[in-house]
Each structure stands twice: as structure tokens, then as C-alpha cells.
Coordinates of C-alpha atoms in Angstrom, one line a residue:
M1 CA 247.7 93.9 -78.2
T2 CA 249.6 90.6 -78.0
D3 CA 250.9 89.0 -81.1
R4 CA 250.8 85.3 -79.9
A5 CA 250.0 83.4 -83.0
G6 CA 246.8 81.4 -82.8
A7 CA 246.2 82.4 -79.1
P8 CA 242.5 82.6 -78.2
V9 CA 240.5 85.2 -76.4
V10 CA 239.6 83.6 -73.1
V11 CA 236.5 84.5 -71.1
G12 CA 235.6 83.4 -67.6
V13 CA 231.9 82.4 -67.0
D14 CA 229.8 81.5 -64.0
G15 CA 226.2 81.8 -65.1
S16 CA 225.8 85.4 -64.0
P17 CA 224.3 88.2 -66.2
S18 CA 227.7 90.0 -65.9
A19 CA 229.5 86.9 -67.3
L20 CA 227.1 86.7 -70.3
D21 CA 227.9 90.4 -71.0
A22 CA 231.6 89.4 -70.9
V23 CA 230.9 86.5 -73.3
R24 CA 229.3 88.8 -75.9
V25 CA 232.1 91.3 -75.6
A26 CA 234.7 88.5 -75.8
A27 CA 233.1 87.1 -78.9
R28 CA 233.2 90.4 -80.6
E29 CA 236.9 90.9 -79.6
A30 CA 237.7 87.4 -80.9
V31 CA 236.0 88.1 -84.3
A32 CA 237.8 91.5 -84.6
R33 CA 241.1 89.8 -83.9
H34 CA 240.4 86.8 -86.1
R35 CA 241.0 84.5 -83.1
P36 CA 239.1 81.6 -81.5
L37 CA 237.2 82.1 -78.3
R38 CA 237.8 79.9 -75.2
V39 CA 235.1 79.8 -72.5
V40 CA 236.2 78.7 -69.1
N41 CA 234.4 77.9 -65.8
A42 CA 236.5 77.4 -62.6
F43 CA 235.1 74.4 -60.7
L44 CA 235.9 74.3 -57.0
W45 CA 233.9 71.7 -55.2
P46 CA 233.0 71.5 -52.3
L47 CA 233.8 75.1 -51.7
L48 CA 231.3 76.6 -54.1
G49 CA 229.7 79.6 -52.4
T50 CA 226.6 79.8 -54.7
P51 CA 224.6 77.0 -56.2
L52 CA 224.9 76.6 -60.0
G53 CA 221.2 76.9 -60.5
P54 CA 218.1 75.1 -59.2
V55 CA 219.9 71.9 -58.2
S56 CA 219.8 69.9 -55.0
A57 CA 222.3 70.7 -52.3
A58 CA 222.8 66.9 -52.0
L59 CA 223.8 66.6 -55.6
P60 CA 227.2 64.8 -55.9
D61 CA 230.3 66.2 -57.5
D62 CA 229.4 64.8 -61.0
G63 CA 226.0 66.5 -60.9
L64 CA 227.5 69.9 -60.1
R65 CA 230.2 69.4 -62.7
Q66 CA 227.4 68.6 -65.2
E67 CA 225.7 71.9 -64.3
A68 CA 228.9 73.8 -64.7
G69 CA 229.3 72.2 -68.1
K70 CA 225.8 73.5 -69.0
L71 CA 226.9 77.0 -68.1
V72 CA 229.9 76.7 -70.4
G73 CA 227.7 75.3 -73.2
E74 CA 225.1 78.1 -72.8
A75 CA 227.9 80.7 -72.9
A76 CA 229.3 79.2 -76.1
D77 CA 225.9 79.3 -77.7
E78 CA 225.6 83.0 -76.7
A79 CA 229.0 83.7 -78.3
R80 CA 227.9 82.1 -81.6
K81 CA 225.0 84.5 -81.8
I82 CA 227.6 87.2 -82.3
D83 CA 229.1 85.3 -85.3
A84 CA 228.1 81.8 -86.4
E85 CA 231.5 81.3 -87.9
L86 CA 233.4 82.0 -84.7
R87 CA 235.4 79.1 -83.4
V88 CA 234.4 78.5 -79.8
T89 CA 235.6 75.9 -77.3
G90 CA 234.7 75.5 -73.7
E91 CA 236.0 73.7 -70.6
V92 CA 235.2 73.2 -66.9
V93 CA 238.6 73.6 -65.2
D94 CA 239.3 72.4 -61.6
G95 CA 240.6 75.1 -59.3
G96 CA 239.9 78.5 -57.9
P97 CA 239.1 81.3 -60.3
V98 CA 242.2 83.3 -59.9
A99 CA 244.6 80.3 -60.2
V100 CA 242.6 79.0 -63.2
L101 CA 242.6 82.3 -65.1
L102 CA 246.2 83.0 -64.3
R103 CA 247.0 79.7 -66.0
E104 CA 244.7 80.4 -68.9
S105 CA 246.4 83.8 -69.4
R106 CA 249.7 82.2 -70.3
N107 CA 248.4 81.1 -73.6
A108 CA 245.7 83.8 -74.3
A109 CA 245.7 86.9 -76.5
L110 CA 243.2 88.6 -74.1
L111 CA 241.4 87.6 -70.9
V112 CA 237.8 88.9 -70.5
L113 CA 235.9 89.2 -67.2
G114 CA 232.5 90.4 -66.1
H115 CA 232.6 93.1 -63.5
R116 CA 230.4 91.2 -61.1
G117 CA 229.7 87.5 -60.9
L118 CA 228.3 84.5 -58.9
G119 CA 229.8 81.2 -57.8
G120 CA 233.3 80.5 -59.1
F121 CA 234.1 84.1 -60.2
A122 CA 232.3 86.1 -57.5
E123 CA 235.5 87.1 -55.8
L124 CA 237.3 88.4 -58.9
L125 CA 236.5 92.0 -58.4
V126 CA 236.0 92.2 -54.7
G127 CA 239.1 92.9 -52.8
S128 CA 242.6 91.7 -53.6
A129 CA 241.7 89.0 -56.2
A130 CA 241.2 91.5 -58.9
V131 CA 244.5 93.2 -58.1
Q132 CA 246.2 89.8 -58.2
L133 CA 244.8 88.9 -61.6
S134 CA 245.4 92.4 -63.1
A135 CA 248.9 92.6 -61.8
R136 CA 249.9 89.0 -62.6
A137 CA 248.0 87.9 -65.7
D138 CA 250.3 87.1 -68.6
C139 CA 248.1 88.8 -71.2
P140 CA 245.9 92.0 -71.2
V141 CA 242.8 91.8 -69.1
L142 CA 239.5 93.3 -70.2
V143 CA 236.9 94.0 -67.5
V144 CA 233.4 94.4 -68.9
R145 CA 230.6 96.5 -67.4
S146 CA 227.3 95.5 -69.1
E147 CA 227.0 96.1 -72.9
P148 CA 229.7 98.7 -73.9
R149 CA 228.9 101.5 -76.2
A150 CA 229.9 101.1 -79.9
D151 CA 231.0 104.7 -80.4
G152 CA 233.2 107.1 -78.4
P153 CA 237.0 107.2 -78.1
V154 CA 239.6 104.8 -76.7
V155 CA 241.1 106.4 -73.6
V156 CA 244.5 105.6 -72.3
G157 CA 246.3 106.7 -69.1
V158 CA 249.8 108.0 -69.8
D159 CA 252.5 108.6 -67.1
G160 CA 255.6 108.9 -69.3
S161 CA 257.3 105.7 -68.1
A162 CA 258.8 103.1 -70.4
L163 CA 256.6 100.5 -68.7
S164 CA 253.4 102.3 -69.8
G165 CA 254.5 101.9 -73.4
E166 CA 252.7 98.6 -73.9
A167 CA 249.4 100.0 -72.6
I168 CA 249.7 102.9 -75.0
G169 CA 250.5 100.5 -77.9
F170 CA 247.6 98.4 -77.0
A171 CA 245.3 101.5 -77.0
F172 CA 246.6 102.6 -80.4
A173 CA 246.0 99.1 -81.8
E174 CA 242.5 99.1 -80.3
A175 CA 241.7 102.5 -81.7
A176 CA 242.9 101.5 -85.2
Q177 CA 240.9 98.3 -85.1
R178 CA 237.7 100.1 -84.0
G179 CA 238.2 103.1 -86.2
A180 CA 238.0 105.3 -83.1
E181 CA 239.8 108.4 -81.8
L182 CA 242.4 107.9 -79.2
V183 CA 242.4 110.2 -76.1
A184 CA 245.8 110.1 -74.3
V185 CA 245.3 111.4 -70.7
H186 CA 248.1 112.5 -68.5
A187 CA 247.1 113.5 -65.0
W188 CA 249.3 115.7 -62.8
L189 CA 249.1 117.9 -59.8
Y190 CA 251.2 120.8 -58.5
P191 CA 253.9 119.9 -56.0
S192 CA 252.5 119.4 -52.5
P193 CA 253.6 117.5 -49.4
V194 CA 252.1 114.0 -49.1
G195 CA 253.8 112.8 -46.0
P196 CA 256.0 113.9 -43.0
G197 CA 259.4 115.2 -44.1
D198 CA 258.4 115.7 -47.8
I199 CA 260.3 118.7 -49.3
V200 CA 258.4 120.9 -51.7
P201 CA 260.0 123.7 -53.7
L202 CA 259.6 127.1 -52.1
A203 CA 258.8 128.5 -55.5
Y204 CA 258.1 127.1 -58.9
D205 CA 256.9 128.3 -62.2
P206 CA 253.5 126.8 -63.0
E207 CA 253.9 127.4 -66.7
K208 CA 257.2 125.6 -66.8
L209 CA 255.7 122.7 -64.8
R210 CA 252.8 122.4 -67.2
A211 CA 255.2 122.6 -70.2
E212 CA 257.2 119.8 -68.8
E213 CA 254.1 117.6 -68.4
E214 CA 253.0 118.5 -71.9
R215 CA 256.4 117.3 -73.1
V216 CA 256.1 114.0 -71.2
L217 CA 252.7 113.4 -72.8
A218 CA 253.7 114.3 -76.3
E219 CA 256.9 112.1 -76.2
A220 CA 254.9 109.1 -74.8
V221 CA 252.5 109.0 -77.8
A222 CA 254.8 110.3 -80.6
G223 CA 256.3 106.9 -81.6
W224 CA 253.0 105.1 -81.5
A225 CA 251.3 107.9 -83.5
D226 CA 253.9 107.3 -86.3
R227 CA 253.1 103.6 -86.3
Y228 CA 249.4 104.2 -86.5
P229 CA 249.0 107.3 -88.7
E230 CA 245.3 106.4 -89.3
V231 CA 244.5 107.0 -85.7
R232 CA 243.4 110.5 -84.7
V233 CA 245.0 111.3 -81.4
R234 CA 243.9 113.9 -78.8
Q235 CA 246.3 114.7 -76.0
K236 CA 244.7 115.7 -72.8
L237 CA 246.6 117.2 -69.8
V238 CA 244.5 117.1 -66.7
A239 CA 245.3 118.8 -63.4
A240 CA 243.6 116.2 -61.2
S241 CA 244.2 112.8 -59.6
P242 CA 244.7 110.0 -62.1
A243 CA 241.7 108.0 -60.9
R244 CA 239.4 110.9 -61.1
A245 CA 240.7 111.9 -64.6
L246 CA 240.3 108.4 -66.0
V247 CA 236.9 107.8 -64.5
E248 CA 235.6 111.1 -65.9
E249 CA 237.1 110.4 -69.3
S250 CA 235.6 106.9 -69.3
T251 CA 232.1 108.3 -69.4
D252 CA 232.1 108.8 -73.1
A253 CA 234.6 106.1 -74.0
Q254 CA 234.1 102.7 -75.6
L255 CA 237.2 101.5 -73.9
T256 CA 239.6 102.7 -71.2
V257 CA 243.2 101.4 -71.1
V258 CA 245.7 101.5 -68.2
G259 CA 249.1 100.0 -67.5
A260 CA 249.7 97.7 -64.5
H261 CA 252.9 99.4 -63.5
G262 CA 254.5 102.8 -64.1
R263 CA 256.0 106.0 -62.8
G264 CA 254.5 109.0 -61.0
S265 CA 250.8 109.6 -60.6
L266 CA 249.7 106.5 -62.5
G267 CA 252.5 104.3 -61.1
G268 CA 250.3 102.6 -58.4
L269 CA 247.2 102.3 -60.6
L270 CA 246.7 98.6 -59.9
L271 CA 248.3 98.5 -56.5
G272 CA 246.0 100.4 -54.2
S273 CA 243.2 102.9 -53.9
V274 CA 243.5 104.2 -57.4
S275 CA 243.1 100.8 -58.9
H276 CA 240.0 100.1 -56.9
A277 CA 238.5 103.5 -57.9
V278 CA 239.0 102.8 -61.6
L279 CA 237.9 99.2 -61.4
H280 CA 234.7 100.0 -59.5
H281 CA 233.8 103.4 -61.1
S282 CA 235.0 103.2 -64.7
R283 CA 231.9 103.7 -66.9
S284 CA 233.4 101.8 -69.9
P285 CA 235.2 98.5 -70.2
L286 CA 238.6 98.6 -68.7
A287 CA 241.7 97.0 -70.3
I288 CA 244.7 96.4 -68.0
V289 CA 248.0 95.8 -69.7
R290 CA 251.1 94.6 -68.0
H291 CA 254.6 95.1 -69.2
H292 CA 255.9 91.7 -70.6
K293 CA 259.1 91.9 -68.7
D294 CA 257.1 91.8 -65.4
R295 CA 255.7 88.4 -66.0
V296 CA 255.9 86.0 -63.1
A297 CA 255.0 82.4 -62.6
A298 CA 251.5 81.9 -61.3

């Protein structure tokens, strides 16, 4: 997880049930990290696609802004139900949801989103906006699906790249914080052609290939296991596509963690069909962690 001193956990709200689920999760994450919580609503008038409640269509900008402020206030109240001592601030911020949350991520420890929303955040997980945010946010992004389970392991996708190291480190820190087992999943498939002109070995030793993949997985977690000796680690090598492997493992998980960039099977996790599969089908909250050297200006 990020070590930004004093940085808040930020949650985007829009009045939807999904957003309130995200608020409750964000509040618990803030309490566990001993950080404040910041509640944000993106205000984009007159391009709002969904009314902010039972208000007149003729209501002027100030009226809609007031309604947006009420949403933020209600979300803050919901967060305080988790812990009355939690420091909570809220703000209605002008701009589109992706632009607003990218700016917020620059000074956040964690960005929390509901899986589905209304109004200002409706587009976040439909199409390219989710990929933009996950690939460009300057802090880890946690996507929430309803109320998560309190038990089960933390699952992390491993591909053996240096860039996936931060995701693995984040997963270890989360497992330590939660007192949970960590399941490190490395998905691989036997060599096969995927396009015209691809060259596949005429013969290969399946046992040697498997041994090599086992080595990749073991080396990827070894250093982190030394840093977090209290975390029980289970290494799982799966002969399957990465999306299928992670979605299946998420069934019993309290959290699934993936990196935004990497090598091999998990390399394109947040750049195409695999990312969409995990975002839409993961059965646990999904944390997406970018490598800090990949930060770009929003």
C-alpha cells in the first residue's frame, strides 16, 4: 500500500446503492490504515445524465449542486456509522468523474469505487473509463461489489515481472493488516500459436515448463514473504487463462489484487478483454495497483 503520510482514502459517490457500499468499505479501509476519509462527488452540469433525486428538471445549477452536497453529506454520515471517531471530509468537485478522480488520486492513499453507479459515476465501469482510471490513477484503486466478505484469503495475480512487484507488496500488506492468508496465483498455458506466423517448439518437456513456472512464482513472492513473516502464503500454479484463474479464485476471497502492467499472461490485465472479464466478473472487491514509475499526468 502507499506510504504517503497523512493521505486520505478517497471514495467517489453519486447516490447509488453501489456507491454507499463503497463508502462503507472505504470507511473500514480508512480506519484500518489510521487515515482520514474524503468523500467526493463529481458535478458536471448541465451534462448530468441522471437526476440527483426527486428534483425538478427546471432546478437551476445551485439547486442541483445543493442536492449533490446532500449526497456527500449522507455518504459522510454513513461512513461515521462504521466508526464515530473517523475523520471524514466531503466535497462536490466540478468536472467529469474520471478527470475528478484522477486528480484526487494524486494525493490519496487509496481510491475506492462502487462497481455500478448513477449520475456522475455511471460511466466508471462501463467501457473505457474504468480502464483509463485503473491504468492512470496515481494510487491503488479498489473496486467494490456490494458488501465484501470478512473472511477468506487475499488473492494476488503473479506474472513474474518487476512491475508486478508493487501489486504483490500491496497484497502482502493487506493480508497482514487483515490477518488473512495470501494466495499467490500464477496462470500459465502450454505453448500454442496465437496468431499467423507464430513459432511454437516442435517438442517441449511439460515437466520442465511447469518447473520453470513454479520457479517464477516462488521467486516473485520470496522477498515479500521475508518482509511479512506473519503472513501465511499459499502458492497456486494454474494451467488456465489469467482471467479465468483470478475470477475463480475470487469466489472465496475477501480481496483480489492485480497489477496494472506486467509481463506474459497477466501483462495485459488492464488493457483489454482480460481486464473487462476480471472487473465485471470478480466475486470479491478488486484492488488494481500501478507501478509508481508508470505515473503520468492526468
